[in-house]
PDB file of C-alpha atoms in Angstrom:
ATOM      1  CA  MET A   1     220.516 134.871 301.698  1.00  0.00           C
ATOM      2  CA  ASP A   2     223.556 135.064 303.846  1.00  0.00           C
ATOM      3  CA  GLU A   3     225.204 138.190 305.305  1.00  0.00           C
ATOM      4  CA  LEU A   4     227.739 138.383 302.712  1.00  0.00           C
ATOM      5  CA  GLU A   5     225.068 138.682 299.691  1.00  0.00           C
ATOM      6  CA  SER A   6     222.884 141.039 301.677  1.00  0.00           C
ATOM      7  CA  PHE A   7     226.110 143.603 301.583  1.00  0.00           C
ATOM      8  CA  ARG A   8     227.013 142.948 298.192  1.00  0.00           C
ATOM      9  CA  ARG A   9     223.296 143.774 297.153  1.00  0.00           C
ATOM     10  CA  ASP A  10     223.361 146.860 299.269  1.00  0.00           C
ATOM     11  CA  ALA A  11     226.833 147.494 297.187  1.00  0.00           C
ATOM     12  CA  ILE A  12     225.272 147.226 293.763  1.00  0.00           C
ATOM     13  CA  ARG A  13     222.022 149.317 294.999  1.00  0.00           C
ATOM     14  CA  THR A  14     224.781 152.032 295.906  1.00  0.00           C
ATOM     15  CA  LEU A  15     226.839 151.599 292.095  1.00  0.00           C
ATOM     16  CA  SER A  16     223.162 151.770 290.517  1.00  0.00           C
ATOM     17  CA  ALA A  17     222.869 155.153 292.638  1.00  0.00           C
ATOM     18  CA  ALA A  18     225.396 156.538 291.932  1.00  0.00           C
ATOM     19  CA  LEU A  19     225.380 155.575 287.976  1.00  0.00           C
ATOM     20  CA  THR A  20     221.837 157.060 287.970  1.00  0.00           C
ATOM     21  CA  SER A  21     223.042 160.626 289.379  1.00  0.00           C
ATOM     22  CA  ASP A  22     226.143 160.634 287.286  1.00  0.00           C
ATOM     23  CA  GLN A  23     228.339 159.841 289.722  1.00  0.00           C
ATOM     24  CA  LEU A  24     230.058 156.982 287.561  1.00  0.00           C
ATOM     25  CA  SER A  25     230.162 156.902 284.110  1.00  0.00           C
ATOM     26  CA  VAL A  26     228.565 153.424 282.629  1.00  0.00           C
ATOM     27  CA  GLU A  27     232.438 151.915 281.984  1.00  0.00           C
ATOM     28  CA  GLN A  28     233.238 152.677 285.664  1.00  0.00           C
ATOM     29  CA  PHE A  29     229.659 151.094 286.919  1.00  0.00           C
ATOM     30  CA  GLU A  30     230.430 148.208 284.800  1.00  0.00           C
ATOM     31  CA  SER A  31     233.964 147.595 286.243  1.00  0.00           C
ATOM     32  CA  ARG A  32     232.999 148.457 289.871  1.00  0.00           C
ATOM     33  CA  LEU A  33     229.787 145.676 289.241  1.00  0.00           C
ATOM     34  CA  THR A  34     232.439 143.121 288.071  1.00  0.00           C
ATOM     35  CA  LEU A  35     234.614 143.493 291.418  1.00  0.00           C
ATOM     36  CA  VAL A  36     231.466 143.546 293.708  1.00  0.00           C
ATOM     37  CA  ARG A  37     230.499 140.228 292.273  1.00  0.00           C
ATOM     38  CA  GLN A  38     234.185 138.844 293.052  1.00  0.00           C
ATOM     39  CA  ALA A  39     234.565 140.795 296.305  1.00  0.00           C
ATOM     40  CA  PRO A  40     235.109 137.379 298.974  1.00  0.00           C
ATOM     41  CA  ASN A  41     234.178 139.786 302.051  1.00  0.00           C
ATOM     42  CA  ARG A  42     232.290 143.058 303.517  1.00  0.00           C
ATOM     43  CA  ALA A  43     235.411 144.815 303.830  1.00  0.00           C
ATOM     44  CA  THR A  44     236.345 144.438 300.024  1.00  0.00           C
ATOM     45  CA  LEU A  45     232.668 145.436 299.335  1.00  0.00           C
ATOM     46  CA  ASP A  46     232.791 148.442 301.522  1.00  0.00           C
ATOM     47  CA  ALA A  47     236.110 149.787 299.879  1.00  0.00           C
ATOM     48  CA  ILE A  48     234.607 149.498 296.368  1.00  0.00           C
ATOM     49  CA  VAL A  49     232.029 152.046 297.399  1.00  0.00           C
ATOM     50  CA  ALA A  50     233.521 153.939 299.777  1.00  0.00           C
ATOM     51  CA  ASP A  51     233.878 156.891 297.920  1.00  0.00           C
ATOM     52  CA  LEU A  52     230.146 157.003 296.773  1.00  0.00           C
ATOM     53  CA  LEU A  53     228.980 156.651 300.516  1.00  0.00           C
ATOM     54  CA  PRO A  54     230.036 160.154 302.184  1.00  0.00           C
ATOM     55  CA  SER A  55     227.409 159.555 304.600  1.00  0.00           C
ATOM     56  CA  GLY A  56     228.657 156.169 305.843  1.00  0.00           C
ATOM     57  CA  ALA A  57     225.828 154.625 305.294  1.00  0.00           C
ATOM     58  CA  TYR A  58     223.620 154.248 301.755  1.00  0.00           C
ATOM     59  CA  THR A  59     220.181 156.336 301.085  1.00  0.00           C
ATOM     60  CA  LEU A  60     218.133 155.994 297.992  1.00  0.00           C
ATOM     61  CA  PRO A  61     218.007 159.254 296.340  1.00  0.00           C
ATOM     62  CA  ALA A  62     214.630 160.951 296.196  1.00  0.00           C
ATOM     63  CA  GLY A  63     215.285 161.257 292.594  1.00  0.00           C
ATOM     64  CA  LEU A  64     215.237 157.963 291.647  1.00  0.00           C
ATOM     65  CA  ALA A  65     211.760 157.011 292.449  1.00  0.00           C
ATOM     66  CA  PRO A  66     209.702 155.649 289.820  1.00  0.00           C
ATOM     67  CA  ALA A  67     208.812 159.528 288.022  1.00  0.00           C
ATOM     68  CA  VAL A  68     205.173 158.468 287.365  1.00  0.00           C
ATOM     69  CA  ALA A  69     203.057 155.573 288.287  1.00  0.00           C
ATOM     70  CA  GLY A  70     200.293 154.627 285.502  1.00  0.00           C
ATOM     71  CA  HIS A  71     199.026 156.935 282.997  1.00  0.00           C
ATOM     72  CA  THR A  72     198.782 160.630 283.666  1.00  0.00           C
ATOM     73  CA  ALA A  73     197.213 163.416 281.498  1.00  0.00           C
ATOM     74  CA  TYR A  74     198.642 166.875 280.926  1.00  0.00           C
ATOM     75  CA  SER A  75     197.128 169.815 279.301  1.00  0.00           C
ATOM     76  CA  PRO A  76     199.147 170.812 276.548  1.00  0.00           C
ATOM     77  CA  VAL A  77     201.764 173.284 277.275  1.00  0.00           C
ATOM     78  CA  GLU A  78     205.301 174.428 276.067  1.00  0.00           C
ATOM     79  CA  PRO A  79     207.693 171.844 275.465  1.00  0.00           C
ATOM     80  CA  ALA A  80     210.523 171.951 277.696  1.00  0.00           C
ATOM     81  CA  GLU A  81     213.927 171.026 276.482  1.00  0.00           C
ATOM     82  CA  VAL A  82     214.954 168.204 278.499  1.00  0.00           C
ATOM     83  CA  LEU A  83     212.792 165.619 280.650  1.00  0.00           C
ATOM     84  CA  ARG A  84     215.201 162.800 282.762  1.00  0.00           C
ATOM     85  CA  ILE A  85     213.579 159.887 283.767  1.00  0.00           C
ATOM     86  CA  ALA A  86     215.408 157.150 286.000  1.00  0.00           C
ATOM     87  CA  THR A  87     214.167 154.292 287.214  1.00  0.00           C
ATOM     88  CA  VAL A  88     216.043 151.807 289.309  1.00  0.00           C
ATOM     89  CA  PHE A  89     215.145 148.571 291.062  1.00  0.00           C
ATOM     90  CA  GLY A  90     211.429 149.275 290.017  1.00  0.00           C
ATOM     91  CA  SER A  91     208.868 149.556 287.313  1.00  0.00           C
ATOM     92  CA  SER A  92     207.596 152.473 286.139  1.00  0.00           C
ATOM     93  CA  LYS A  93     205.337 153.441 283.153  1.00  0.00           C
ATOM     94  CA  ARG A  94     204.361 157.133 281.549  1.00  0.00           C
ATOM     95  CA  GLY A  95     201.674 157.711 278.853  1.00  0.00           C
ATOM     96  CA  GLY A  96     198.428 159.063 278.497  1.00  0.00           C
ATOM     97  CA  THR A  97     198.184 162.793 276.801  1.00  0.00           C
ATOM     98  CA  TRP A  98     201.368 164.965 277.796  1.00  0.00           C
ATOM     99  CA  THR A  99     203.526 166.775 276.254  1.00  0.00           C
ATOM    100  CA  VAL A 100     207.062 165.490 274.975  1.00  0.00           C
ATOM    101  CA  PRO A 101     209.870 167.794 275.998  1.00  0.00           C
ATOM    102  CA  LEU A 102     212.261 168.310 272.386  1.00  0.00           C
ATOM    103  CA  ARG A 103     214.902 165.603 274.162  1.00  0.00           C
ATOM    104  CA  LEU A 104     214.161 162.631 276.420  1.00  0.00           C
ATOM    105  CA  GLU A 105     216.882 161.588 278.837  1.00  0.00           C
ATOM    106  CA  LEU A 106     215.442 157.627 280.041  1.00  0.00           C
ATOM    107  CA  ARG A 107     217.915 155.608 282.672  1.00  0.00           C
ATOM    108  CA  VAL A 108     216.898 152.215 283.410  1.00  0.00           C
ATOM    109  CA  VAL A 109     218.783 150.030 285.966  1.00  0.00           C
ATOM    110  CA  MET A 110     217.850 146.558 287.250  1.00  0.00           C
ATOM    111  CA  GLY A 111     214.386 147.903 286.326  1.00  0.00           C
ATOM    112  CA  GLU A 112     211.362 147.933 283.809  1.00  0.00           C
ATOM    113  CA  LEU A 113     210.691 151.486 281.974  1.00  0.00           C
ATOM    114  CA  THR A 114     207.783 152.182 279.336  1.00  0.00           C
ATOM    115  CA  ILE A 115     207.536 155.282 277.885  1.00  0.00           C
ATOM    116  CA  ASP A 116     203.909 155.796 275.714  1.00  0.00           C
ATOM    117  CA  LEU A 117     204.012 158.238 273.027  1.00  0.00           C
ATOM    118  CA  ARG A 118     200.865 157.341 271.093  1.00  0.00           C
ATOM    119  CA  ASP A 119     198.782 159.917 272.694  1.00  0.00           C
ATOM    120  CA  ALA A 120     201.490 162.676 273.455  1.00  0.00           C
ATOM    121  CA  VAL A 121     201.865 166.324 271.959  1.00  0.00           C
ATOM    122  CA  PHE A 122     205.157 166.807 270.099  1.00  0.00           C
ATOM    123  CA  GLY A 123     206.133 170.539 269.948  1.00  0.00           C
ATOM    124  CA  ALA A 124     208.836 169.468 267.107  1.00  0.00           C
ATOM    125  CA  ASP A 125     209.197 167.280 264.289  1.00  0.00           C
ATOM    126  CA  LEU A 126     212.188 165.916 265.882  1.00  0.00           C
ATOM    127  CA  LEU A 127     212.458 164.208 268.814  1.00  0.00           C
ATOM    128  CA  ASP A 128     215.830 163.042 270.331  1.00  0.00           C
ATOM    129  CA  VAL A 129     215.738 160.033 273.198  1.00  0.00           C
ATOM    130  CA  LEU A 130     219.577 159.419 274.875  1.00  0.00           C
ATOM    131  CA  VAL A 131     218.797 155.829 277.185  1.00  0.00           C
ATOM    132  CA  HIS A 132     221.341 153.984 279.399  1.00  0.00           C
ATOM    133  CA  VAL A 133     219.959 150.793 280.293  1.00  0.00           C
ATOM    134  CA  THR A 134     221.889 148.181 282.701  1.00  0.00           C
ATOM    135  CA  LEU A 135     220.391 145.322 283.676  1.00  0.00           C
ATOM    136  CA  GLY A 136     216.677 146.509 282.740  1.00  0.00           C
ATOM    137  CA  SER A 137     214.475 146.673 280.168  1.00  0.00           C
ATOM    138  CA  LEU A 138     212.806 150.162 278.346  1.00  0.00           C
ATOM    139  CA  THR A 139     209.679 149.944 275.992  1.00  0.00           C
ATOM    140  CA  LEU A 140     209.050 152.893 273.806  1.00  0.00           C
ATOM    141  CA  ILE A 141     205.854 153.293 272.210  1.00  0.00           C
ATOM    142  CA  VAL A 142     205.869 155.568 269.393  1.00  0.00           C
ATOM    143  CA  PRO A 143     202.796 156.886 267.533  1.00  0.00           C
ATOM    144  CA  ALA A 144     201.890 154.785 264.066  1.00  0.00           C
ATOM    145  CA  GLY A 145     203.532 156.732 261.109  1.00  0.00           C
ATOM    146  CA  ALA A 146     206.545 157.676 263.137  1.00  0.00           C
ATOM    147  CA  GLN A 147     210.224 157.691 261.985  1.00  0.00           C
ATOM    148  CA  VAL A 148     212.209 155.691 264.232  1.00  0.00           C
ATOM    149  CA  GLU A 149     216.387 155.791 263.916  1.00  0.00           C
ATOM    150  CA  ASN A 150     217.900 153.433 266.500  1.00  0.00           C
ATOM    151  CA  GLU A 151     221.315 154.492 267.223  1.00  0.00           C
ATOM    152  CA  CYS A 152     221.929 152.667 270.294  1.00  0.00           C
ATOM    153  CA  GLU A 153     225.060 151.043 270.533  1.00  0.00           C
ATOM    154  CA  GLU A 154     224.060 147.508 272.352  1.00  0.00           C
ATOM    155  CA  ARG A 155     226.290 145.019 274.401  1.00  0.00           C
ATOM    156  CA  TYR A 156     225.087 141.635 274.893  1.00  0.00           C
ATOM    157  CA  SER A 157     221.795 142.970 274.628  1.00  0.00           C
ATOM    158  CA  SER A 158     218.754 142.889 272.424  1.00  0.00           C
ATOM    159  CA  SER A 159     216.337 145.389 270.491  1.00  0.00           C
ATOM    160  CA  SER A 160     213.131 144.790 268.829  1.00  0.00           C
ATOM    161  CA  HIS A 161     211.152 147.196 266.600  1.00  0.00           C
ATOM    162  CA  SER A 162     207.116 146.089 265.967  1.00  0.00           C
ATOM    163  CA  THR A 163     204.815 147.913 263.381  1.00  0.00           C
ATOM    164  CA  ARG A 164     202.246 145.219 263.565  1.00  0.00           C
ATOM    165  CA  SER A 165     199.814 147.416 264.820  1.00  0.00           C
ATOM    166  CA  ALA A 166     200.795 150.437 262.697  1.00  0.00           C
ATOM    167  CA  ARG A 167     200.333 148.653 259.600  1.00  0.00           C
ATOM    168  CA  GLY A 168     198.869 151.018 257.075  1.00  0.00           C
ATOM    169  CA  ALA A 169     199.453 154.387 259.009  1.00  0.00           C
ATOM    170  CA  SER A 170     200.661 157.467 256.987  1.00  0.00           C
ATOM    171  CA  PRO A 171     203.613 159.224 257.737  1.00  0.00           C
ATOM    172  CA  ILE A 172     203.111 161.933 260.437  1.00  0.00           C
ATOM    173  CA  GLY A 173     206.284 163.793 259.794  1.00  0.00           C
ATOM    174  CA  LEU A 174     207.897 163.156 263.092  1.00  0.00           C
ATOM    175  CA  LEU A 175     211.306 161.837 263.427  1.00  0.00           C
ATOM    176  CA  ILE A 176     212.366 160.243 266.547  1.00  0.00           C
ATOM    177  CA  ARG A 177     215.826 159.429 266.677  1.00  0.00           C
ATOM    178  CA  ILE A 178     217.681 157.201 269.622  1.00  0.00           C
ATOM    179  CA  THR A 179     220.666 156.998 270.963  1.00  0.00           C
ATOM    180  CA  GLY A 180     223.019 155.500 273.993  1.00  0.00           C
ATOM    181  CA  ARG A 181     223.789 152.428 275.277  1.00  0.00           C
ATOM    182  CA  VAL A 182     222.121 148.947 276.540  1.00  0.00           C
ATOM    183  CA  PHE A 183     224.059 147.230 278.380  1.00  0.00           C
ATOM    184  CA  LEU A 184     222.812 143.393 279.485  1.00  0.00           C
ATOM    185  CA  GLY A 185     219.053 144.485 278.566  1.00  0.00           C
ATOM    186  CA  SER A 186     216.611 145.337 276.374  1.00  0.00           C
ATOM    187  CA  LEU A 187     214.662 147.810 274.422  1.00  0.00           C
ATOM    188  CA  ASP A 188     211.401 147.242 272.555  1.00  0.00           C
ATOM    189  CA  ILE A 189     210.145 149.661 270.003  1.00  0.00           C
ATOM    190  CA  LYS A 190     206.408 149.543 269.238  1.00  0.00           C
ATOM    191  CA  GLU A 191     204.571 151.623 266.981  1.00  0.00           C
ATOM    192  CA  ARG A 192     200.870 152.199 268.084  1.00  0.00           C
ATOM    193  CA  ARG A 193     197.744 153.736 266.901  1.00  0.00           C
ATOM    194  CA  ARG A 194     196.359 155.984 268.652  1.00  0.00           C
ATOM    195  CA  THR A 195     194.056 155.187 271.748  1.00  0.00           C
ATOM    196  CA  GLY A 196     190.625 154.643 270.577  1.00  0.00           C
ATOM    197  CA  GLU A 197     191.440 155.181 266.832  1.00  0.00           C
ATOM    198  CA  GLU A 198     189.423 152.639 264.627  1.00  0.00           C
ATOM    199  CA  LYS A 199     191.426 150.250 262.578  1.00  0.00           C
ATOM    200  CA  GLU A 200     190.225 150.005 258.869  1.00  0.00           C
ATOM    201  CA  PRO A 201     186.824 148.199 258.433  1.00  0.00           C
ATOM    202  CA  ARG A 202     186.928 144.630 257.727  1.00  0.00           C
ATOM    203  CA  GLY A 203     185.837 144.413 254.032  1.00  0.00           C
ATOM    204  CA  TRP A 204     186.850 142.850 250.623  1.00  0.00           C
ATOM    205  CA  LYS A 205     190.537 143.921 251.014  1.00  0.00           C
ATOM    206  CA  ASN A 206     190.857 142.170 254.431  1.00  0.00           C
ATOM    207  CA  LEU A 207     189.398 139.349 253.061  1.00  0.00           C
ATOM    208  CA  LEU A 208     191.851 139.189 249.945  1.00  0.00           C
ATOM    209  CA  GLY A 209     194.823 140.003 252.439  1.00  0.00           C
ATOM    210  CA  MET A 210     195.200 143.573 251.009  1.00  0.00           C
ATOM    211  CA  GLY A 211     194.032 145.431 254.451  1.00  0.00           C
ATOM    212  CA  ASN A 212     194.865 145.910 257.646  1.00  0.00           C
ATOM    213  CA  ASP A 213     195.437 143.258 260.312  1.00  0.00           C
TER     214      ASP A 213
END
């Protein structure tokens, strides 16, 4: 990698950090990202991000570290109003038995984030999930039987909703409403049964193609 490309990557990291800390809107981020990719020299790059570097040097904010690495178990507690999780230039995952807030705000920039809710404890029958994915991927694993409404705006992106592992599950009265924006990324929703939950025994219904896989 030549020196200019190294400075270009630093500028993109600066923009990503500014987006995650709400210094830039998604539209502003996209506009400046285009300018960074087209910048012919370091002076131009410095000018594009100058107002985002009051200290004169790029420092990754502590809050941008992956929220939780691997599965972490929590004792059931009163749900918080909002939980914000951000992943930038990395990969993080949250799962296990944990108390879900009333609202999740998830931000992914050039990284991967997995939120596993199948074993979670819910304090209400409605969970609002606000997502902002830019050049990254978000996987949301929801409990079998939950109703999911995906209202995200997608630009040059893709989304999927897999229910294969949850076939035959009864409704559990939980609505998960997903809003926000996915730009040059992906959103994958997967319905899964609780860890250790047994599938229907393979009997005559399965042999006739009437049971679960």
